[in-house]
Amino acid sequence: MTRRIAVLDAPTNLGLRPPTPTSVPGCGKAPGALRDQGLLGRLRARDAGCLTPSRYDPGDWRPGDGVCHAYEIATYSVALADRIGAIIDRGEFPLVLGGDCSVVLGSALAMHRLGAAVGGRVGLVFVDGHSDFRHPGNASYVGAAAGEGLALVTGRGQLDLTAIEGRRPYFRDIDVVVLGIRAQDDYRLDLQAAGITTRPVPALRAEGAARTAQWAHDQLTHCAGYWLHVDVDVLDPAVMPAVDAPDPGGIAFAELENLLAGLVATPHCLGVELTVFDPDYDPDGSYAAEIVNALVGGLRPVTAPGSGPSRLLTAVPPRRGAERRRSPEQPPVLLVDQGGPADVEQPPKSLAGPGVPAGLAAPAEPEASNHLAPVRRLGNPQIPGLSAP
């Protein structure tokens, strides 16, 4: 038995600053550019469609106003979580093509729903050239969600993004492994203080990509599974300059392929997202072709004979009455505050162990539509927990 890959386009650019005052980020074109290189055919993947984001329009946003496009990003994240959850419920392996790094909010929400449904936690392997750990506690102001993604999904920042559906944090610090940041990353000491496990590029290279993948997996064996985030700026600009923030000292395509192969070669890996490739900097498509080659090689273990469905869905029965999604009559309520540490969660019961029956997956859901779920604004954003009637 093998897992089938389902490719979902998430072409959002809402989490980035504009490259110039009169232009918009080009990473929303990435899914189309990768498809043009034959990605779906080479992966023999199912086409799971495209979730179209709201229009990019910073309006009169100014530094100090919080995260730009926060309302639109939160709404998009709910819809993206629905789509990812539906793919996993079909027994498939989601490959989400971003878009900017704010897509991690949608996948994080999907993973929290999934973990809550079975009474456990899902982890995150964060492969990125930058820590994306800027938040109100360590920066003078925030603004671009793509540069704050890891902070937001670990519960640091304004509640309309960190506590969607009242879930916070989506990932606990001890359930996150960061790979590929540069040795001089601005927030490396903050990650260390938070207890987030990291392996910067020098250590990754010294240990090797394959051994690093196994090491990352070993850090998360206490979780029911993990999600894999891959920002192509983990690659060195010498081989991948088509990103919004190239930073020297990255890895090579061969290393990325080996890292991917090691991380997905287990039913513990529930899916992967790819972010920040900007085709505007790739006029002849050569970098898109390189990315597709790395993806095809790196994801080969997913469809290898005997790979099987994810451990989370086949090894753990859902708790009676647990719901993955809210009903249409109960749209998500998004709360807002000015930042601060994440709420403390009590450790859940262990999901692993002998005697757990196999084959008890949560019931499959129909594919969600492209329509975005409604989001309620708060009457007073200064008072967390008080929503408009």
XYZ file of C-alpha atoms in Angstrom, residues 91-219:
129
model
C -5.542 8.977 3.094
C -3.447 11.161 0.785
C -0.242 13.100 1.333
C -0.748 16.851 0.832
C 1.836 18.874 -1.063
C 0.888 22.529 -0.628
C 2.455 24.901 -3.142
C 2.793 28.424 -1.781
C 2.836 31.285 -1.921
C 4.625 32.973 0.901
C 5.393 31.575 4.337
C 2.097 32.734 5.811
C 0.642 29.472 4.452
C 2.150 27.843 7.535
C -0.735 29.314 9.537
C -3.252 27.289 7.548
C -1.284 24.074 7.817
C -0.645 24.717 11.511
C -4.363 25.129 12.122
C -5.040 21.895 10.239
C -2.456 20.053 12.332
C -3.856 21.396 15.602
C -7.353 20.276 14.590
C -5.972 16.874 13.688
C -4.093 16.499 16.954
C -7.058 17.652 19.018
C -9.324 15.165 17.254
C -7.190 12.257 18.452
C -6.177 13.657 21.823
C -2.558 14.447 21.025
C -0.148 16.882 19.395
C 1.369 17.237 15.958
C 4.875 18.614 15.504
C 6.542 20.849 12.928
C 9.809 20.462 11.032
C 10.637 23.964 9.820
C 13.165 23.966 6.975
C 13.923 27.602 6.236
C 16.821 29.938 5.609
C 15.382 32.313 8.218
C 13.854 31.599 11.616
C 10.766 33.767 10.911
C 10.642 34.337 14.666
C 10.055 38.083 14.794
C 7.282 39.009 17.231
C 6.217 41.889 19.521
C 8.452 40.566 22.277
C 11.695 40.895 20.313
C 11.017 43.523 17.634
C 9.986 47.162 17.621
C 7.069 46.336 15.343
C 5.685 43.502 13.230
C 4.184 43.740 9.790
C 4.842 40.888 7.353
C 3.406 37.554 8.468
C 5.832 35.655 6.247
C 8.712 36.893 8.413
C 6.828 36.053 11.593
C 5.393 32.662 10.705
C 7.195 30.524 13.266
C 6.495 33.046 16.005
C 2.796 33.110 15.109
C 2.296 29.342 14.965
C 3.974 28.973 18.370
C 1.563 31.507 19.862
C 3.573 34.734 19.810
C 1.762 37.740 18.434
C -1.687 39.153 17.879
C -4.529 36.799 18.661
C -6.351 37.162 15.363
C -3.496 35.108 13.909
C -2.242 33.084 16.882
C -5.595 31.921 18.266
C -7.836 31.172 15.305
C -10.799 29.087 16.478
C -9.531 29.635 20.027
C -6.573 27.295 19.404
C -3.267 28.504 20.820
C -0.510 27.647 20.212
C -0.879 25.544 17.094
C 2.540 24.018 17.809
C 4.243 23.912 21.194
C 7.880 24.991 21.335
C 9.023 21.490 22.292
C 7.259 20.101 19.213
C 9.220 22.211 16.700
C 12.524 21.455 14.962
C 14.154 24.198 12.862
C 16.620 23.220 10.132
C 18.685 25.289 7.725
C 18.738 28.726 9.322
C 21.965 30.631 8.955
C 24.458 30.621 11.801
C 24.021 34.381 12.192
C 20.189 34.357 12.240
C 18.835 37.424 14.045
C 16.632 35.382 16.372
C 18.806 32.334 17.050
C 19.174 33.269 20.726
C 15.418 33.740 21.057
C 14.881 30.253 19.652
C 17.377 28.885 22.135
C 15.689 30.683 25.028
C 12.313 29.293 23.947
C 13.664 25.750 23.920
C 13.042 25.308 20.192
C 15.404 22.719 18.733
C 17.538 24.012 15.852
C 20.228 22.818 13.495
C 21.729 25.696 11.471
C 23.408 25.113 8.126
C 26.949 24.521 9.483
C 25.724 21.759 11.809
C 23.426 20.338 9.130
C 26.328 20.130 6.714
C 28.672 18.638 9.281
C 26.178 15.892 10.101
C 24.861 15.419 6.569
C 21.344 15.860 5.227
C 20.240 12.246 5.655
C 21.440 11.998 9.258
C 19.932 15.402 10.023
C 16.567 14.207 8.731
C 16.716 11.159 10.992
C 17.774 13.346 13.913
C 14.838 15.705 13.332
C 12.432 12.778 13.197
C 13.854 11.442 16.456
C 13.178 14.779 18.187
